[in-house]
JSON list of C-alpha atoms in Angstrom, two decimals:
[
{"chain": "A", "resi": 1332, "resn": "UNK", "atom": "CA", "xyz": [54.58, -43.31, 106.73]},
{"chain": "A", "resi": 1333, "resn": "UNK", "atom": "CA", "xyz": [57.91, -43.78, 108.07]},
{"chain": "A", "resi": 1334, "resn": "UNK", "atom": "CA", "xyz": [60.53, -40.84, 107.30]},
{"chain": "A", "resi": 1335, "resn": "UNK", "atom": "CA", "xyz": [63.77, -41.13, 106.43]},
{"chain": "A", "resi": 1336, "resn": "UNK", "atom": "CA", "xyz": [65.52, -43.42, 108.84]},
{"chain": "A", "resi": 1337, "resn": "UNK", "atom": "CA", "xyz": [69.58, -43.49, 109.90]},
{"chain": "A", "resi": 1338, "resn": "UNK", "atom": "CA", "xyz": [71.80, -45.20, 112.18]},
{"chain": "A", "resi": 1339, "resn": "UNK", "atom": "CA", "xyz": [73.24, -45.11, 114.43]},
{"chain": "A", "resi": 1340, "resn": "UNK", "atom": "CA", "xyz": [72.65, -41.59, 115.99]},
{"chain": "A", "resi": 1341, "resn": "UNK", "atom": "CA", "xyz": [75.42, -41.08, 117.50]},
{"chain": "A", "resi": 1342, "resn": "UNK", "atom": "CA", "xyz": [79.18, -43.02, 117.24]},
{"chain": "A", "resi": 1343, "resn": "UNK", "atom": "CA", "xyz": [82.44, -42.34, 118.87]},
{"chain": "A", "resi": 1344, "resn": "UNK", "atom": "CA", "xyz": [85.60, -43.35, 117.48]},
{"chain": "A", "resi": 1345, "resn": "UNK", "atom": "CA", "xyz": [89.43, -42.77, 117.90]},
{"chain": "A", "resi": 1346, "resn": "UNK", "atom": "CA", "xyz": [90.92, -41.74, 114.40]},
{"chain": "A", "resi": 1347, "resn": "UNK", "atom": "CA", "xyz": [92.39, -43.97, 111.94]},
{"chain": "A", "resi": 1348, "resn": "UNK", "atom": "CA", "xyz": [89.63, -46.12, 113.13]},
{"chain": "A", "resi": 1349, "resn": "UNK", "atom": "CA", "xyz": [86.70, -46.90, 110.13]},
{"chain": "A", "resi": 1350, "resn": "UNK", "atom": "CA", "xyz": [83.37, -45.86, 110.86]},
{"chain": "A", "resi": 1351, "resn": "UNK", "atom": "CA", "xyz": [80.21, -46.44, 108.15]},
{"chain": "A", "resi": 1352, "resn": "UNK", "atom": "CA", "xyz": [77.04, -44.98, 108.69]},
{"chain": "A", "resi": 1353, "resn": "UNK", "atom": "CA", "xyz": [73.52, -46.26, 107.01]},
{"chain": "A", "resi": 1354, "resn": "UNK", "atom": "CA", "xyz": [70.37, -44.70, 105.43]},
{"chain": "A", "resi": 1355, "resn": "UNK", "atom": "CA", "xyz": [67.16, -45.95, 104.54]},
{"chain": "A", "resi": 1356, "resn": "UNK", "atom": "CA", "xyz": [65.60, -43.32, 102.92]},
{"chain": "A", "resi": 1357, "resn": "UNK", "atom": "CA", "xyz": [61.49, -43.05, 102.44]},
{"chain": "A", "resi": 1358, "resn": "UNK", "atom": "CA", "xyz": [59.85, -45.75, 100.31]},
{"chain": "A", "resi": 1359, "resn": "UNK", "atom": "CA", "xyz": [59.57, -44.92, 96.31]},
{"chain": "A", "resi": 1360, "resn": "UNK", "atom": "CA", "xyz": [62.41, -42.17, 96.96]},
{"chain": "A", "resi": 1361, "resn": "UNK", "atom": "CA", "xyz": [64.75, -42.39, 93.80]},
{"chain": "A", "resi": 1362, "resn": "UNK", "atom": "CA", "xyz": [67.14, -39.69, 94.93]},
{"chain": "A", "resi": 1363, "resn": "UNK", "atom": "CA", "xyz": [68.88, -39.83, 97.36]},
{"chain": "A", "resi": 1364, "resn": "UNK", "atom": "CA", "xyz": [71.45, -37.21, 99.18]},
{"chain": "A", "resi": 1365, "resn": "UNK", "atom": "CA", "xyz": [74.39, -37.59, 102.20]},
{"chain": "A", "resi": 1366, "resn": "UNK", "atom": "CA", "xyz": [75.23, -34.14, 103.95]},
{"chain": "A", "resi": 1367, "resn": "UNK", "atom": "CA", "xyz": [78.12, -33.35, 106.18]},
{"chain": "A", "resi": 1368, "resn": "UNK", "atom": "CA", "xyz": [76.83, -30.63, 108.56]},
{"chain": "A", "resi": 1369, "resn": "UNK", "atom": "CA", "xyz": [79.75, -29.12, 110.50]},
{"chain": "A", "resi": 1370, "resn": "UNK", "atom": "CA", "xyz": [79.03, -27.46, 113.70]},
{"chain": "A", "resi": 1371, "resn": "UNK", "atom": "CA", "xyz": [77.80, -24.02, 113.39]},
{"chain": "A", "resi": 1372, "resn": "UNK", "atom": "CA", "xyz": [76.96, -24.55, 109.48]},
{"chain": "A", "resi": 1373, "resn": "UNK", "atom": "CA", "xyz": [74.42, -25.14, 107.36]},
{"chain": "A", "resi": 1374, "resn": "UNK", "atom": "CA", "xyz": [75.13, -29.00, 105.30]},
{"chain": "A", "resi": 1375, "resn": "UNK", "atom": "CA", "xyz": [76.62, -29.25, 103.03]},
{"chain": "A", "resi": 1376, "resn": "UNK", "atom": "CA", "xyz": [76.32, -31.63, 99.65]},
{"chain": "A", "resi": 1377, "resn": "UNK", "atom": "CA", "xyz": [78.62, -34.81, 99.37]},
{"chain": "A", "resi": 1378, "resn": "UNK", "atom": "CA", "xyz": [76.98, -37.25, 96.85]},
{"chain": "A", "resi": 1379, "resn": "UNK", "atom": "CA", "xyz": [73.34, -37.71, 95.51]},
{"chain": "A", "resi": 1380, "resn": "UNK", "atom": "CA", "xyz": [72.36, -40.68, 93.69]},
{"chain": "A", "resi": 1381, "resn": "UNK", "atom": "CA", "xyz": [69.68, -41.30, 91.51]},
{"chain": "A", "resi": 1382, "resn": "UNK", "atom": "CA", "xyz": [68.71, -44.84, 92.09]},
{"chain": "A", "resi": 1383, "resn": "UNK", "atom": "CA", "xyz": [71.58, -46.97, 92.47]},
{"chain": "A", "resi": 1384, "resn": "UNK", "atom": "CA", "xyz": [73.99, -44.63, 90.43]},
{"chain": "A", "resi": 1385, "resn": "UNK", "atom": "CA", "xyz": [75.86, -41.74, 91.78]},
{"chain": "A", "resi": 1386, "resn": "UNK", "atom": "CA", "xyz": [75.63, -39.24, 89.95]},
{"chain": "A", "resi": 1387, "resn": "UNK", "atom": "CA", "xyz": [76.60, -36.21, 91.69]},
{"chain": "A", "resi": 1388, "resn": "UNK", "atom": "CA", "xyz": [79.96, -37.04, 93.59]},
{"chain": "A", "resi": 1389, "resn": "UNK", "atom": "CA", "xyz": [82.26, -33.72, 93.11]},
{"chain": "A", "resi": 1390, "resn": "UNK", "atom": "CA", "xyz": [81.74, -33.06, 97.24]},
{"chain": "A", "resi": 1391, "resn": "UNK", "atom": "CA", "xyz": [82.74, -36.14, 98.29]},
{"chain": "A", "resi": 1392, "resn": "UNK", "atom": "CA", "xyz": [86.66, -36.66, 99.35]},
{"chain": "A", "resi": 1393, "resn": "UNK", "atom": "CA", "xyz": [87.34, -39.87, 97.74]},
{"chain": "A", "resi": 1394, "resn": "UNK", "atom": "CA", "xyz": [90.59, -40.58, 99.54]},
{"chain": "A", "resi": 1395, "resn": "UNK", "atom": "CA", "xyz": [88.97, -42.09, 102.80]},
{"chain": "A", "resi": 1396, "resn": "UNK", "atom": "CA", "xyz": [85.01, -41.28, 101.93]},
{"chain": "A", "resi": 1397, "resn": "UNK", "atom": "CA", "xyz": [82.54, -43.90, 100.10]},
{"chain": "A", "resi": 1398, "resn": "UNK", "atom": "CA", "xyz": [79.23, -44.74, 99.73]},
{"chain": "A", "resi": 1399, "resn": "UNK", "atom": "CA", "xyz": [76.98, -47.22, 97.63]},
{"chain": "A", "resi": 1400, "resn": "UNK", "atom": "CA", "xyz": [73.38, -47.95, 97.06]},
{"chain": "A", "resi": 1401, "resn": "UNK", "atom": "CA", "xyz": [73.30, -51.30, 95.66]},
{"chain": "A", "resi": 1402, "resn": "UNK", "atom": "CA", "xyz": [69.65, -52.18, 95.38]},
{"chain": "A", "resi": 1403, "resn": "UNK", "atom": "CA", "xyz": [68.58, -48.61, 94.95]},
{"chain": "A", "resi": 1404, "resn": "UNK", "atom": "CA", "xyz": [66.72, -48.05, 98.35]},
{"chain": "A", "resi": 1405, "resn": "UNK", "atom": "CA", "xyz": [68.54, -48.00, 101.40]},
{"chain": "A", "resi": 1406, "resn": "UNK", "atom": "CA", "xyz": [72.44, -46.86, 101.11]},
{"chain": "A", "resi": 1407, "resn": "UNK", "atom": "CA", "xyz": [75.66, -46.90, 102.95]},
{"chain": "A", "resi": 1408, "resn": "UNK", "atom": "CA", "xyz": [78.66, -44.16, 103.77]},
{"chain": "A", "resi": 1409, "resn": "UNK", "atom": "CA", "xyz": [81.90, -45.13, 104.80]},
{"chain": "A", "resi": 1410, "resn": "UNK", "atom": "CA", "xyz": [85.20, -43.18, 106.26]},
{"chain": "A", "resi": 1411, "resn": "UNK", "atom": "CA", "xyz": [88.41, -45.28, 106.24]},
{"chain": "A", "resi": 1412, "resn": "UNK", "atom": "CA", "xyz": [90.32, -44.11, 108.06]},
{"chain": "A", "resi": 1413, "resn": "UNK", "atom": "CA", "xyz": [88.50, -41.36, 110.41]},
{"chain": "A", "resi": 1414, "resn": "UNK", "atom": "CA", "xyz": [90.43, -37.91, 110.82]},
{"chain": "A", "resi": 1415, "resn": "UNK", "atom": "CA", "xyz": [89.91, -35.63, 113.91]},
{"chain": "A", "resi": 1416, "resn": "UNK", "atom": "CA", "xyz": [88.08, -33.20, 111.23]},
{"chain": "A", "resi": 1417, "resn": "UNK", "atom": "CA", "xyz": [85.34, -34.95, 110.49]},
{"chain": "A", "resi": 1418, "resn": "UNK", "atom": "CA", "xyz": [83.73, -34.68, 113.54]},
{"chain": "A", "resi": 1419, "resn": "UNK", "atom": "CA", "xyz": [80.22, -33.35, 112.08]},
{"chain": "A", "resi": 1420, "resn": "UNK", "atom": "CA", "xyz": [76.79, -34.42, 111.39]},
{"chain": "A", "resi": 1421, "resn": "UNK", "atom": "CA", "xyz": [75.99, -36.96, 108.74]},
{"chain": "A", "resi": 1422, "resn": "UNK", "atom": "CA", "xyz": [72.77, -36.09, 107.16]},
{"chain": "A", "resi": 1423, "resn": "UNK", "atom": "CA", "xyz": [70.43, -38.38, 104.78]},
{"chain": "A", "resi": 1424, "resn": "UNK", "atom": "CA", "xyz": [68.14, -37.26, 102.86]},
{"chain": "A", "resi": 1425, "resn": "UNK", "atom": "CA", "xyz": [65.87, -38.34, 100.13]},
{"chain": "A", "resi": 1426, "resn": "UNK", "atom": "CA", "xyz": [62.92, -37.14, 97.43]},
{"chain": "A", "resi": 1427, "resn": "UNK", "atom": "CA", "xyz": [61.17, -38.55, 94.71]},
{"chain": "A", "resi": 1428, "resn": "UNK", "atom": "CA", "xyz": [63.45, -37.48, 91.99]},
{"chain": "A", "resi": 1429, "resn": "UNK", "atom": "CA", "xyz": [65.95, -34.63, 91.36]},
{"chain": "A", "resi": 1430, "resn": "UNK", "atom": "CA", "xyz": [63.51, -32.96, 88.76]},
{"chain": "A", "resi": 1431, "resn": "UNK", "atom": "CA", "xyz": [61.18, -30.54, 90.13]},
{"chain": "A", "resi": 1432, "resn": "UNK", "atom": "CA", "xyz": [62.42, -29.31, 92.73]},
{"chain": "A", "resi": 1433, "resn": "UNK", "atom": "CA", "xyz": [61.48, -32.25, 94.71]},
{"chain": "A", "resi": 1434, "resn": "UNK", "atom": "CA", "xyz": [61.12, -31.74, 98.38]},
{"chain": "A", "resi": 1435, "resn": "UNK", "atom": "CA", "xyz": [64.11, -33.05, 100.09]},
{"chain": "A", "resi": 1436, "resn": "UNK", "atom": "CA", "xyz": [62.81, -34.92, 103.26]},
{"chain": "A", "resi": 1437, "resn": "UNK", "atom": "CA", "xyz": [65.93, -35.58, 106.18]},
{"chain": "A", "resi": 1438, "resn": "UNK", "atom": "CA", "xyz": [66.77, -38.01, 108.53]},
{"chain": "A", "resi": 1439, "resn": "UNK", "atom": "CA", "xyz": [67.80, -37.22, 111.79]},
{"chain": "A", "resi": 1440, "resn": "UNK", "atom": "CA", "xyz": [71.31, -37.16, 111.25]},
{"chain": "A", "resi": 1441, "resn": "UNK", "atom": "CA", "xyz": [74.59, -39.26, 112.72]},
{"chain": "A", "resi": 1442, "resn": "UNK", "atom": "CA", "xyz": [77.01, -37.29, 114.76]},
{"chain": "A", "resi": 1443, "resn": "UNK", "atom": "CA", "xyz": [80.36, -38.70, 114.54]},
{"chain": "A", "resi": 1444, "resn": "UNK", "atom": "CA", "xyz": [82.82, -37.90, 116.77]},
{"chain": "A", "resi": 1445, "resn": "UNK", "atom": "CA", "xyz": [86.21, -38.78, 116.29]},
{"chain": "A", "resi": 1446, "resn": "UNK", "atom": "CA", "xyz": [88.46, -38.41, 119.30]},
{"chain": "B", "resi": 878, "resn": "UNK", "atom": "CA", "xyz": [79.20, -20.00, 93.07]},
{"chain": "B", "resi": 879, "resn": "UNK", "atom": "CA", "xyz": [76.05, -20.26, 94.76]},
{"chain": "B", "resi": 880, "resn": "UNK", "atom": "CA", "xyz": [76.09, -19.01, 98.19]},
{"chain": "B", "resi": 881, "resn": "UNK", "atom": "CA", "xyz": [73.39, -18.04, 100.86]},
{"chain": "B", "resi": 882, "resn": "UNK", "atom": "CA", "xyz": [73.74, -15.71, 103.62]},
{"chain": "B", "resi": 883, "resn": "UNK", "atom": "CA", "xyz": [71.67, -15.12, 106.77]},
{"chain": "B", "resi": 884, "resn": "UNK", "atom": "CA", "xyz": [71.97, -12.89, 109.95]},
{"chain": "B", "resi": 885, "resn": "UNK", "atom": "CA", "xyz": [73.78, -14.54, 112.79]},
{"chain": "B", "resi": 886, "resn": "UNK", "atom": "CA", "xyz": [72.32, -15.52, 115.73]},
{"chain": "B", "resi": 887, "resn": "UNK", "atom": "CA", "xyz": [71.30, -16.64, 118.21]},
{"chain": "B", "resi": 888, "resn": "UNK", "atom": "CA", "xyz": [68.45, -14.24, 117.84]},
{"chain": "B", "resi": 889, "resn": "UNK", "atom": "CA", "xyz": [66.12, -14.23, 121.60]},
{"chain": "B", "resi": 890, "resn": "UNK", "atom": "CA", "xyz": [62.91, -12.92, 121.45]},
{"chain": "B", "resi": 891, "resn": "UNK", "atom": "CA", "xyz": [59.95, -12.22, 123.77]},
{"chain": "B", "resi": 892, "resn": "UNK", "atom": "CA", "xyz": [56.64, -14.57, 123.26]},
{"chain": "B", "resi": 893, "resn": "UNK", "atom": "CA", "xyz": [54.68, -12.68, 120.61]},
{"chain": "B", "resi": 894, "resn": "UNK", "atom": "CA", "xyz": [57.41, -11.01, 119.61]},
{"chain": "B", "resi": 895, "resn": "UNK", "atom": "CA", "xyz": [57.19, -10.08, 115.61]},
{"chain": "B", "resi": 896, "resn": "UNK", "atom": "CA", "xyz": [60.41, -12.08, 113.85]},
{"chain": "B", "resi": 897, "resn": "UNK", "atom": "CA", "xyz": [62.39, -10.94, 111.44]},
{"chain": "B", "resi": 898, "resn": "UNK", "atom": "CA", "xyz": [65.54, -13.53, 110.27]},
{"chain": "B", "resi": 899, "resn": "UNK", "atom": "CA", "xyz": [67.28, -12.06, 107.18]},
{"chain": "B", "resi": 900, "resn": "UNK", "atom": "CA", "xyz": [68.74, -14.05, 104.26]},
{"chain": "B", "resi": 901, "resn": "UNK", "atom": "CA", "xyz": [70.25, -13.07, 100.88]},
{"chain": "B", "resi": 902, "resn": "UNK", "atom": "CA", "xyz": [71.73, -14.98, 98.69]},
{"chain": "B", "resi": 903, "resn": "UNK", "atom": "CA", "xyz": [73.90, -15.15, 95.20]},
{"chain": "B", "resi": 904, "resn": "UNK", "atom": "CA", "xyz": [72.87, -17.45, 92.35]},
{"chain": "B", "resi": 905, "resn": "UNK", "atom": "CA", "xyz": [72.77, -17.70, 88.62]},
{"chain": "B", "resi": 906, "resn": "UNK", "atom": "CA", "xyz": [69.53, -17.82, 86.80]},
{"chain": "B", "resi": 907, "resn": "UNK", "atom": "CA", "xyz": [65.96, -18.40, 88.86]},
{"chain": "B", "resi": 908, "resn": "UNK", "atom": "CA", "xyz": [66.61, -20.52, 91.89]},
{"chain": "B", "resi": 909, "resn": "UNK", "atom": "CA", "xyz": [64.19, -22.00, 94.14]},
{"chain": "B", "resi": 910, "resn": "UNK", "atom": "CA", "xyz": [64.17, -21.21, 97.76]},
{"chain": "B", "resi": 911, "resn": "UNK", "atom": "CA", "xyz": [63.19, -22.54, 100.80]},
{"chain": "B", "resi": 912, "resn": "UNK", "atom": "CA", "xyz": [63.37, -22.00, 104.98]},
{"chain": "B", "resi": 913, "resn": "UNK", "atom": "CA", "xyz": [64.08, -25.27, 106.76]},
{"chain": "B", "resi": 914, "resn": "UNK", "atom": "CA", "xyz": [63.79, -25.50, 110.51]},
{"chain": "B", "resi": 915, "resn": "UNK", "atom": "CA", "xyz": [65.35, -27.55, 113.00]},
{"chain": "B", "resi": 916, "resn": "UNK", "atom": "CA", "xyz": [64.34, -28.25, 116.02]},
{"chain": "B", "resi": 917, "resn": "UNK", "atom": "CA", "xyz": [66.51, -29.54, 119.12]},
{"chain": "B", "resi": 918, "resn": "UNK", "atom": "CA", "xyz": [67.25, -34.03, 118.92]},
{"chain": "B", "resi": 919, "resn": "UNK", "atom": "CA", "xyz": [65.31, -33.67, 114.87]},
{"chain": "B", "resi": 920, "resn": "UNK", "atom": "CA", "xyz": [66.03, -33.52, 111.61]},
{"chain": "B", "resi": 921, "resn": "UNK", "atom": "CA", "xyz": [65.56, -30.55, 109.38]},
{"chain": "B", "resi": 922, "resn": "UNK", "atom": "CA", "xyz": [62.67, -29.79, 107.86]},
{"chain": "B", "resi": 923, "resn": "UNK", "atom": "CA", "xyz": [60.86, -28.19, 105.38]},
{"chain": "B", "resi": 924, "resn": "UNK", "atom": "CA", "xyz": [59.31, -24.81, 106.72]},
{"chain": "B", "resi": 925, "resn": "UNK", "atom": "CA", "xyz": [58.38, -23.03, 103.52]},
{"chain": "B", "resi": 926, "resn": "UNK", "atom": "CA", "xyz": [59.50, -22.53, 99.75]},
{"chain": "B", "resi": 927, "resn": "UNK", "atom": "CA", "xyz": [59.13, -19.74, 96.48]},
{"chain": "B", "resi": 928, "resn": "UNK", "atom": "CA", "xyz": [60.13, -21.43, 93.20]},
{"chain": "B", "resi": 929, "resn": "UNK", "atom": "CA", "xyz": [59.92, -18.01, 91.37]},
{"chain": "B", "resi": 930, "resn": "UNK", "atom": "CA", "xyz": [60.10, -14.35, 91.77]},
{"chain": "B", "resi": 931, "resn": "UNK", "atom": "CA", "xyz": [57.24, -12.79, 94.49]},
{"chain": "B", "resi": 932, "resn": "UNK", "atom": "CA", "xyz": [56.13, -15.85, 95.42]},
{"chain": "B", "resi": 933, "resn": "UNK", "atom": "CA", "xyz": [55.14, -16.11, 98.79]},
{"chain": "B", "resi": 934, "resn": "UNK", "atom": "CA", "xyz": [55.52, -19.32, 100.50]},
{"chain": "B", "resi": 935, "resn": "UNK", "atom": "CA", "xyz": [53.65, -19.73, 104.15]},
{"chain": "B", "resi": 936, "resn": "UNK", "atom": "CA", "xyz": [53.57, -22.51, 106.78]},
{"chain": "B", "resi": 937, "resn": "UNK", "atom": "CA", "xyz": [52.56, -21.93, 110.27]},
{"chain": "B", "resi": 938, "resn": "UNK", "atom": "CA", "xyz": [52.39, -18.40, 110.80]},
{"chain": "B", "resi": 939, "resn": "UNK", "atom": "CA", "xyz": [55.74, -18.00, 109.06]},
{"chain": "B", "resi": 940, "resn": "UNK", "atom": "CA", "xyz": [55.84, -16.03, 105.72]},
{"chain": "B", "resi": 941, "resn": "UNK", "atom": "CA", "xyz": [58.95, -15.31, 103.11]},
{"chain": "B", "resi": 942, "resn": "UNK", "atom": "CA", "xyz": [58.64, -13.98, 99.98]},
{"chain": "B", "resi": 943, "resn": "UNK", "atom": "CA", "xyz": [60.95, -14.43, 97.01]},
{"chain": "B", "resi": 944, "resn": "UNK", "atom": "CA", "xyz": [62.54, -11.07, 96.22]},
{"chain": "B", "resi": 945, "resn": "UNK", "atom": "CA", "xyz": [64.30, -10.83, 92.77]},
{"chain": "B", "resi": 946, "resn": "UNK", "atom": "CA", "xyz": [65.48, -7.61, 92.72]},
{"chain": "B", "resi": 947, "resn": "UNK", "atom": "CA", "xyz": [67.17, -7.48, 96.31]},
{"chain": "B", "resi": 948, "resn": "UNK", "atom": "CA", "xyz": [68.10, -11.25, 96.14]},
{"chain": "B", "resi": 949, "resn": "UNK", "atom": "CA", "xyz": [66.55, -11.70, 99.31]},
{"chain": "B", "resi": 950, "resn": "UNK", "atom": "CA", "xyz": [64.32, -14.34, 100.40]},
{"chain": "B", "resi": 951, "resn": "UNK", "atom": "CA", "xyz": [63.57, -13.02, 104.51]},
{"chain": "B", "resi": 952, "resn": "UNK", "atom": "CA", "xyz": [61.57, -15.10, 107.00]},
{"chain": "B", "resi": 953, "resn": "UNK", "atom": "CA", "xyz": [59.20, -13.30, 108.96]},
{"chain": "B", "resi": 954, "resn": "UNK", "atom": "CA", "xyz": [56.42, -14.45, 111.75]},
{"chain": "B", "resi": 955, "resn": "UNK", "atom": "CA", "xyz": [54.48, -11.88, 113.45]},
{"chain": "B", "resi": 956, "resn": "UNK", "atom": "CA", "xyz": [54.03, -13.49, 116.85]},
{"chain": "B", "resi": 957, "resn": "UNK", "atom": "CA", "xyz": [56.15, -15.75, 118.29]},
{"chain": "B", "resi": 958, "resn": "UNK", "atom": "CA", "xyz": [55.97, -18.76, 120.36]},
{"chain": "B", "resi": 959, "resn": "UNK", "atom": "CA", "xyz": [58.36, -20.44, 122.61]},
{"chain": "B", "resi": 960, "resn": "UNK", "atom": "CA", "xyz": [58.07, -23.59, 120.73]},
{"chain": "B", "resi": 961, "resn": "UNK", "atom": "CA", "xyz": [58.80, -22.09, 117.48]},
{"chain": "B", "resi": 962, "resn": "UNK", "atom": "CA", "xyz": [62.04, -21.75, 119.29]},
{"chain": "B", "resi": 963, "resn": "UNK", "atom": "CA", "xyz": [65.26, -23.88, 116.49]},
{"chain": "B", "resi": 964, "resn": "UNK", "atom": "CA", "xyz": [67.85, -23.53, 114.24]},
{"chain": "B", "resi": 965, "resn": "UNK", "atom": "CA", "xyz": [66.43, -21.95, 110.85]},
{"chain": "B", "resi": 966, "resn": "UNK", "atom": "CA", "xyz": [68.14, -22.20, 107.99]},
{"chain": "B", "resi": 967, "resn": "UNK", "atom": "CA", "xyz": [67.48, -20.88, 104.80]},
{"chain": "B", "resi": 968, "resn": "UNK", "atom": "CA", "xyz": [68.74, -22.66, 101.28]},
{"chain": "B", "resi": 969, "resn": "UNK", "atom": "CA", "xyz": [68.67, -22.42, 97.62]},
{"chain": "B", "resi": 970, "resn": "UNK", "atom": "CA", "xyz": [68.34, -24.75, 95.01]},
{"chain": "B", "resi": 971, "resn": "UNK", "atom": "CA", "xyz": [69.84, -23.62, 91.61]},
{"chain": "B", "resi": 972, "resn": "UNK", "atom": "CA", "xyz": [68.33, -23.93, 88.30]},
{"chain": "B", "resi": 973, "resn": "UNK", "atom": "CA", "xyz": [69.75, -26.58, 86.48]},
{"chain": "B", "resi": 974, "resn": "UNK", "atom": "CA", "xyz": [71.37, -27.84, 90.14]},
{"chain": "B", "resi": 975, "resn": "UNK", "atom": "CA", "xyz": [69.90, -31.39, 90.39]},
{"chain": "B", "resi": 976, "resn": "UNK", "atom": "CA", "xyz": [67.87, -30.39, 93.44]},
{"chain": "B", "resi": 977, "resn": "UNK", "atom": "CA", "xyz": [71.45, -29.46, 94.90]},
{"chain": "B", "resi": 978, "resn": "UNK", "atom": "CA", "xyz": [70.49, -27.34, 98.31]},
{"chain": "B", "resi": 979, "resn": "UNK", "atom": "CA", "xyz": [72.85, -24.41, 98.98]},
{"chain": "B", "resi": 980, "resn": "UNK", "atom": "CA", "xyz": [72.01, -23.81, 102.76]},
{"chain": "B", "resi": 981, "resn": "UNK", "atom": "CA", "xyz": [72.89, -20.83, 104.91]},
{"chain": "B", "resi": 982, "resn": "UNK", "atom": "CA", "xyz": [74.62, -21.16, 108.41]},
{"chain": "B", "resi": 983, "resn": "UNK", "atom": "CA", "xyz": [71.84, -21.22, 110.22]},
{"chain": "B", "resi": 984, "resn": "UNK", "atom": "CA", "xyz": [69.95, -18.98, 112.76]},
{"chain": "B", "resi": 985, "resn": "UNK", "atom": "CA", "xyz": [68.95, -19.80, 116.28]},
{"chain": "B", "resi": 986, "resn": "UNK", "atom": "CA", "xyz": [66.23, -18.62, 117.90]},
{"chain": "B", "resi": 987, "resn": "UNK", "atom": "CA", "xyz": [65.17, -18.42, 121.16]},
{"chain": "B", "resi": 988, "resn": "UNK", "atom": "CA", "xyz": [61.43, -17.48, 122.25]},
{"chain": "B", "resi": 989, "resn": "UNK", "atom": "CA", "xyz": [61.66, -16.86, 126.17]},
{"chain": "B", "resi": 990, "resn": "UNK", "atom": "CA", "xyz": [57.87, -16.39, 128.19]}
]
């Protein structure tokens, strides 16, 4: 069974620039989660959605961060426009549901850098 | 708020070395807690977990077990191999959370021959 997959791995941009990075997270996965890991640090929470809805998005800075999950399976998140300090690791993650402590399986991450 | 703390690292050990990586953490009610690893180019995963207090959750020679009273959840393998060398993190998921993981910084380890 495939785990959870992400692209790209790795992206370079000069700030102000947009960058969007994409998830598909493990087939029959409801939940799913986006992590900013900064160097040095353990990841952090930005938004977890529960099918198509987000329903925890209190992490996420909603000035130049987005994300969506239209169909409910794979999902999308977006920076417009890129600062020097989010340089970091973009981690996906996903698990059958948020109830239970579900096991939260990760994808090998996107590491932006934004020059 | 919830927090986790671990020992700093990098932490270099001897092959069959015993290990020891310490983590504490603060939370409200009976959190769940787990040890992720990660390993150099992968993702993080899932190394062990203790949903309630003593618990002992085990993978691979590693061992941790859920400490109420000293709010301690410590990762501990008694011999060590150079490719258990990573980044170990250990995390928290509070009651009532949503599945939310708290995660520590991180420990590195490095098993040398």
């Amino acid at each position: 069974e495939a785990g959870v997959v992400q692209s790209p791995r790795y992206k370079i941009i000069e700030k102000k620039q947009p960058v969007a990075f994409w998830c598909n997270p493990i087939s029959g996965h409801n939940t799913l989660y986006w992590y900013l890991q900064n160097l040095g640090q353990g990841p952090e929470l930005l938004i977890r959605y529960e099918n198509e809805e987000a329903v925890d998005d209190s992490q996420l800075p909603k000035d130049r961060f987005s994300a969506e999950r239209l169909k409910g399976v794979d999902s999308t998140l977006k920076i417009q426009p890129a600062e020097l300090g989010d340089s970091a690791v973009y981690l996906c993650a996903s698990s059958l549901s948020w109830t239970g402590r579900n096991e939260q399986f990760f994808g090998p991450g996107t590491r932006l850098t934004v020059l | 708020g919830d927090s986790v703390t671990q020992m700093e690292g990098p932490v270099t050990l001897s092959e069959e070395a015993f290990l020891t990586i310490n983590c504490t953490y603060t939370a409200t009610g009976y959190p769940s807690l787990f040890w992720y690893v990660q390993y150099p180019g992968e993702g993080l995963q899932l190394l062990l977990k203790a949903t309630k207090a003593d618990d002992k959750g085990s993978n691979k020679g590693f061992e941790a077990t859920y400490r109420k009273e000293t709010t301690s959840f410590h990762l501990e393998k008694g011999s060590v191999q150079v490719s258990d060398s990573a980044v170990y993190f250990c995390a928290l998921a509070a009651t009532g959370g949503g599945n939310k993981l708290t995660f520590g910084t991180g420990t590195q380890l490095k098993v040398e021959l």
